[in-house]
Structures are given as C-alpha cells and as structure tokens.
Amino acid sequence: MLTAAARIHLREKFLTRRAAITGVNFAIAETGEFVVCTNEGNADMGAHLADVHIACMGIEKLIPQRKHTGIYLRLLARSATGQPVTTYSSHFRRPREGQQLHIVLVDNGRSTQLGREEFRNSLKCIRCGACMNTCPVYRRSGGHSYHTAIAGPIGAILAPNLDMKQYADLPFASTLCGSCSNVCPVKIDIHDQLYKWRQVLMKDGQGGAMKGLSMKAMNFTLSSPGVYRTAGKAGRWFYGTCRLW
Amino acid sequence: MSSRERILSAVKKNQPELTELVAYIQPESQEDLLGRFTSVLEGIGGTAIVAQDLAGVKSYLKEMWQGKGRIVSMIPELQELGELAGEADPHNFENVELAIIPAHFAVAENSAVWVTEELLQQRVLPFITQNLAVVVSKARLVATMHHAYDIIGSGDYGFGTFIAGPSKTADIEQSLVLGAHGSKSMTVFLI
Ligand code: SF4
C-alpha cells in the first residue's frame, strides 16, 4: 500500500523535473563510463527523463576495466540484500541526444585517507551495507545515532578522517566483535581500524575526560587484587539489589 | 590552483605502492542454463516463458495484454501488438502499459538481460512502462557475469543496462515489495 502510494506520488516528480542528480556505484577508467545500481529504478527514471543528469561520485569509485564490473555487481547485491544482482545495473557512457551529462568527482577527505596507510583500506568500500546489518551496535542504535552521512562500522572509520574532534566518539562505540570484518565482501579490516582509530584519537587528546578517568579507575582496580575483590563484591551486591526490584 | 588540480596532486602524492592486478578468473560452466535462469527469475519475482518462436510470444502477449492499454513494441515482428518507440520526447511514454523489447543476451546466474540504447530507441522505455516483456534467444544464455562482460567486450554504447526482474524496494515497508519506480512486472520469453 505505502510503496504503491510512493510510486504514484514520486512518478509525478520524475515526470516534471528538469534535472536529476544520481550517485555512482562504479566508474570505469578504461571506458569513461559509470554504473548506477538500483532496485527501485529511481536513478533511471530520473536520469532518462530529465534534461540534465548530474552524477556525483567519490574518487574511489574508479575501477580499472569494464570486465571488472561483473565482479563488483556480483559482490554488491549479494552482500547488500542477498539478491543475485541489483534489478537495474545501468551503464552510462554518453548523454542521450539533447541531454546534458555532468560527472562530479568528490574528494571530501578521500585523498587524505589515501595517505593514511593504516586506514586507506577503507576506501575499498562498495557501500553494500553488510557491515551495518550485522553490527550489534548499529542494529540497536540505528543510523541516526552516528551523526554522519555514512552510518555503521564503516561510517565509524571514515568519519574521524573528516573531523577527528566531531566524530571522536564513533570508534569507541564498538565491542570490537569483528562481525563487520567477517562479512565485508572487499575484506576491509574494519574492526582493526576501529581499534587503531582509538589509539590515534587518544594520542590526539580526543578521548575526553570521562574516558581518561574510567581508564584510570580500571587500571587502579585491576592492578590491586584487594580492590579488585572489593569491586567484585560491590558489583554483585549491586546486581543482587537490582534483582529485588 | 583549481580544485581538480588540488585533488589530483593530493592523490598523486598519497599513492600507495602499486600492486599487480590480480589474475581475472573465468569460471567454467556446463550447467543447465535455461533451468537456472528460469528458477532465478521466478525467485526474484519475474516470469520466464520458453516459447517456440515469435509467433508463440505474439499469441501469448495478445491474450494477456490486448485491449488493456498502450503497448510499445521494439520488435518488428510484433508490431501488430504495439507501436515503435520512435524519436518522441521520453515523457510521452508515461502511459505505456506494456513495453516489449529485445535483449542482446541473458545471464543464467542472476536472470539479468542486457539491453542497450540501440535496442530501446528510448532509454526510459523499460523503466517508465508499467509492465515489461523481454524477448531473448535461448542460444544467447550465458552462465555468469564474467561471461556477460566477455560478450560486451569493448562494444560501444551510450547507455546499456542489466535488468533483473521487476522493480522493488524494502525501504518503505521494511519488507520487499514489487513495483517501486520501474516496471511492476517482468516477463522474459526465451525462444
Ligand atoms: S565496509 Fe565492507 S561490508 Fe561495510 S558497506 Fe563497505 S563494502 Fe560493505
């Protein structure tokens, strides 16, 4: 019902708009074409009806040759939704007659990330979303809690590259269970990078006073057996009280 | 310095060591391509029909679609069913109920068909139509996407697309619903 209503409502928009902005999933260095994948057909409805098509892509979307697209198309949908391939995998090489086509290549921190040896692997991401779907933190907290455009484990390792201070909390919001690295089709060492970011952030003084304090407390507790036992008792007493409620 | 120069010089400066391009593995395949294609297409909400010839396709489509709305047919032998797309403004196809298009080939592993602009005349046609019928030769079935790109090779096209099944989304109702913005149904005739 809702999907049908959205179809009707948005169809009117596709039919009356003069410019369409789409993303890009893969761009092929060999041929200069780019590929946009959707299940909905929204990119195609927009691009083929509008007078102007503006395609925006991160510079890391480039792959060497056309034949490599086959590998990525297989990986993307399988890891995203478990489908064998996206419904539409559209290859744009030239604008249609009378249409304008603009491609915007976006850096937004990518060239800096490329220079950070420990973190550059994150630029391999094809945005399949598998790491989010498997992440126990993401599944409970949802996308908005990441306060950045790209959520989930991959977002948590990309965002500090853009602004260490603003996104200092993200790499700490993880149990480092490693489920993300396990499912990633392009084998990004996501949880290792989360761990590495913590070290970079703490060195940079972005850990925050609370984190420093709790670490010190932990250090104190763990380094003295007596205190450790008292802390254990205090913990058990606390949980015991909880059960009475 | 323009932003383009700035980005390119930063990328150049931060280049990792070059690695060898890994060998491109071509999977072997001797499986039942037709059976695979049919079952995968059905799994993703489409319909596969094996037909004897174009006459068979024609009688099937006639029975299903005649009198039900505007039909555009990009297959000359099926012109009796509908008009050609022609050079019109793409918005003119807004009320198409059924579009019949040929495809270059089909892929068994994911039931996608490959079509290019020259077959469509109008890029928007397979997306704007409410229902889509595709005709492809059984002899043009390949096993995997690797084989697909072998056929595409260095062929030239302004626009080409793989289409696999009807449009769908799970973003709205949290469960997969067929019929998002593209066609609501897809029938592939293998002849
Ligand atoms: S990091 Fe890996 S699993 Fe996560 S979205 Fe990117 S490619 Fe997918």
mmCIF file with all atom_site columns, N, CA, C and O in Angstrom, chain A residues 96-112:
data_model
loop_
_atom_site.group_PDB
_atom_site.id
_atom_site.type_symbol
_atom_site.label_atom_id
_atom_site.label_alt_id
_atom_site.label_comp_id
_atom_site.label_asym_id
_atom_site.label_entity_id
_atom_site.label_seq_id
_atom_site.pdbx_PDB_ins_code
_atom_site.Cartn_x
_atom_site.Cartn_y
_atom_site.Cartn_z
_atom_site.occupancy
_atom_site.B_iso_or_equiv
_atom_site.pdbx_formal_charge
_atom_site.auth_seq_id
_atom_site.auth_comp_id
_atom_site.auth_asym_id
_atom_site.auth_atom_id
_atom_site.pdbx_PDB_model_num
ATOM 1  N N  . ARG A 1 96  ? 21.991 11.108 -23.497 1.00 0.00 ? 96  ARG A N  1
ATOM 2  C CA . ARG A 1 96  ? 21.122 10.852 -24.643 1.00 0.00 ? 96  ARG A CA 1
ATOM 3  C C  . ARG A 1 96  ? 21.060 12.131 -25.472 1.00 0.00 ? 96  ARG A C  1
ATOM 4  O O  . ARG A 1 96  ? 21.417 13.208 -24.990 1.00 0.00 ? 96  ARG A O  1
ATOM 5  N N  . GLU A 1 97  ? 20.611 12.000 -26.723 1.00 0.00 ? 97  GLU A N  1
ATOM 6  C CA . GLU A 1 97  ? 20.519 13.132 -27.643 1.00 0.00 ? 97  GLU A CA 1
ATOM 7  C C  . GLU A 1 97  ? 19.868 14.336 -26.973 1.00 0.00 ? 97  GLU A C  1
ATOM 8  O O  . GLU A 1 97  ? 18.778 14.210 -26.412 1.00 0.00 ? 97  GLU A O  1
ATOM 9  N N  . GLY A 1 98  ? 20.542 15.457 -27.003 1.00 0.00 ? 98  GLY A N  1
ATOM 10 C CA . GLY A 1 98  ? 19.948 16.681 -26.477 1.00 0.00 ? 98  GLY A CA 1
ATOM 11 C C  . GLY A 1 98  ? 20.038 16.834 -24.969 1.00 0.00 ? 98  GLY A C  1
ATOM 12 O O  . GLY A 1 98  ? 19.596 17.834 -24.420 1.00 0.00 ? 98  GLY A O  1
ATOM 13 N N  . GLN A 1 99  ? 20.602 15.842 -24.284 1.00 0.00 ? 99  GLN A N  1
ATOM 14 C CA . GLN A 1 99  ? 20.684 15.912 -22.826 1.00 0.00 ? 99  GLN A CA 1
ATOM 15 C C  . GLN A 1 99  ? 22.093 16.331 -22.398 1.00 0.00 ? 99  GLN A C  1
ATOM 16 O O  . GLN A 1 99  ? 23.061 16.112 -23.117 1.00 0.00 ? 99  GLN A O  1
ATOM 17 N N  . GLN A 1 100 ? 22.178 16.959 -21.244 1.00 0.00 ? 100 GLN A N  1
ATOM 18 C CA . GLN A 1 100 ? 23.495 17.266 -20.677 1.00 0.00 ? 100 GLN A CA 1
ATOM 19 C C  . GLN A 1 100 ? 23.828 16.257 -19.587 1.00 0.00 ? 100 GLN A C  1
ATOM 20 O O  . GLN A 1 100 ? 22.965 15.909 -18.792 1.00 0.00 ? 100 GLN A O  1
ATOM 21 N N  . LEU A 1 101 ? 25.098 15.854 -19.557 1.00 0.00 ? 101 LEU A N  1
ATOM 22 C CA . LEU A 1 101 ? 25.538 14.919 -18.517 1.00 0.00 ? 101 LEU A CA 1
ATOM 23 C C  . LEU A 1 101 ? 26.774 15.492 -17.834 1.00 0.00 ? 101 LEU A C  1
ATOM 24 O O  . LEU A 1 101 ? 27.754 15.834 -18.490 1.00 0.00 ? 101 LEU A O  1
ATOM 25 N N  . HIS A 1 102 ? 26.691 15.658 -16.536 1.00 0.00 ? 102 HIS A N  1
ATOM 26 C CA . HIS A 1 102 ? 27.834 16.166 -15.776 1.00 0.00 ? 102 HIS A CA 1
ATOM 27 C C  . HIS A 1 102 ? 28.245 15.115 -14.759 1.00 0.00 ? 102 HIS A C  1
ATOM 28 O O  . HIS A 1 102 ? 27.392 14.537 -14.093 1.00 0.00 ? 102 HIS A O  1
ATOM 29 N N  . ILE A 1 103 ? 29.539 14.895 -14.644 1.00 0.00 ? 103 ILE A N  1
ATOM 30 C CA . ILE A 1 103 ? 30.031 13.980 -13.614 1.00 0.00 ? 103 ILE A CA 1
ATOM 31 C C  . ILE A 1 103 ? 30.840 14.790 -12.607 1.00 0.00 ? 103 ILE A C  1
ATOM 32 O O  . ILE A 1 103 ? 31.770 15.503 -12.995 1.00 0.00 ? 103 ILE A O  1
ATOM 33 N N  . VAL A 1 104 ? 30.459 14.700 -11.346 1.00 0.00 ? 104 VAL A N  1
ATOM 34 C CA . VAL A 1 104 ? 31.187 15.428 -10.309 1.00 0.00 ? 104 VAL A CA 1
ATOM 35 C C  . VAL A 1 104 ? 32.009 14.424 -9.507  1.00 0.00 ? 104 VAL A C  1
ATOM 36 O O  . VAL A 1 104 ? 31.458 13.475 -8.937  1.00 0.00 ? 104 VAL A O  1
ATOM 37 N N  . LEU A 1 105 ? 33.315 14.598 -9.501  1.00 0.00 ? 105 LEU A N  1
ATOM 38 C CA . LEU A 1 105 ? 34.189 13.712 -8.720  1.00 0.00 ? 105 LEU A CA 1
ATOM 39 C C  . LEU A 1 105 ? 34.468 14.378 -7.381  1.00 0.00 ? 105 LEU A C  1
ATOM 40 O O  . LEU A 1 105 ? 35.020 15.474 -7.341  1.00 0.00 ? 105 LEU A O  1
ATOM 41 N N  . VAL A 1 106 ? 34.075 13.707 -6.319  1.00 0.00 ? 106 VAL A N  1
ATOM 42 C CA . VAL A 1 106 ? 34.156 14.292 -4.987  1.00 0.00 ? 106 VAL A CA 1
ATOM 43 C C  . VAL A 1 106 ? 35.342 13.724 -4.217  1.00 0.00 ? 106 VAL A C  1
ATOM 44 O O  . VAL A 1 106 ? 35.545 12.513 -4.193  1.00 0.00 ? 106 VAL A O  1
ATOM 45 N N  . ASP A 1 107 ? 36.117 14.613 -3.615  1.00 0.00 ? 107 ASP A N  1
ATOM 46 C CA . ASP A 1 107 ? 37.230 14.160 -2.778  1.00 0.00 ? 107 ASP A CA 1
ATOM 47 C C  . ASP A 1 107 ? 36.743 13.984 -1.332  1.00 0.00 ? 107 ASP A C  1
ATOM 48 O O  . ASP A 1 107 ? 36.684 12.871 -0.812  1.00 0.00 ? 107 ASP A O  1
ATOM 49 N N  . ASN A 1 108 ? 36.361 15.097 -0.706  1.00 0.00 ? 108 ASN A N  1
ATOM 50 C CA . ASN A 1 108 ? 35.860 15.079 0.668   1.00 0.00 ? 108 ASN A CA 1
ATOM 51 C C  . ASN A 1 108 ? 36.660 14.156 1.596   1.00 0.00 ? 108 ASN A C  1
ATOM 52 O O  . ASN A 1 108 ? 36.109 13.236 2.204   1.00 0.00 ? 108 ASN A O  1
ATOM 53 N N  . GLY A 1 109 ? 37.949 14.416 1.655   1.00 0.00 ? 109 GLY A N  1
ATOM 54 C CA . GLY A 1 109 ? 38.794 13.677 2.594   1.00 0.00 ? 109 GLY A CA 1
ATOM 55 C C  . GLY A 1 109 ? 39.386 12.380 2.063   1.00 0.00 ? 109 GLY A C  1
ATOM 56 O O  . GLY A 1 109 ? 40.235 11.776 2.715   1.00 0.00 ? 109 GLY A O  1
ATOM 57 N N  . ARG A 1 110 ? 38.951 11.950 0.891   1.00 0.00 ? 110 ARG A N  1
ATOM 58 C CA . ARG A 1 110 ? 39.440 10.652 0.398   1.00 0.00 ? 110 ARG A CA 1
ATOM 59 C C  . ARG A 1 110 ? 40.927 10.680 0.082   1.00 0.00 ? 110 ARG A C  1
ATOM 60 O O  . ARG A 1 110 ? 41.635 9.712  0.348   1.00 0.00 ? 110 ARG A O  1
ATOM 61 N N  . SER A 1 111 ? 41.392 11.781 -0.506  1.00 0.00 ? 111 SER A N  1
ATOM 62 C CA . SER A 1 111 ? 42.818 11.825 -0.854  1.00 0.00 ? 111 SER A CA 1
ATOM 63 C C  . SER A 1 111 ? 43.681 11.829 0.420   1.00 0.00 ? 111 SER A C  1
ATOM 64 O O  . SER A 1 111 ? 44.792 11.308 0.415   1.00 0.00 ? 111 SER A O  1
ATOM 65 N N  . THR A 1 112 ? 43.149 12.397 1.506   1.00 0.00 ? 112 THR A N  1
ATOM 66 C CA . THR A 1 112 ? 43.882 12.356 2.787   1.00 0.00 ? 112 THR A CA 1
ATOM 67 C C  . THR A 1 112 ? 43.906 10.932 3.326   1.00 0.00 ? 112 THR A C  1
ATOM 68 O O  . THR A 1 112 ? 44.938 10.424 3.771   1.00 0.00 ? 112 THR A O  1
#
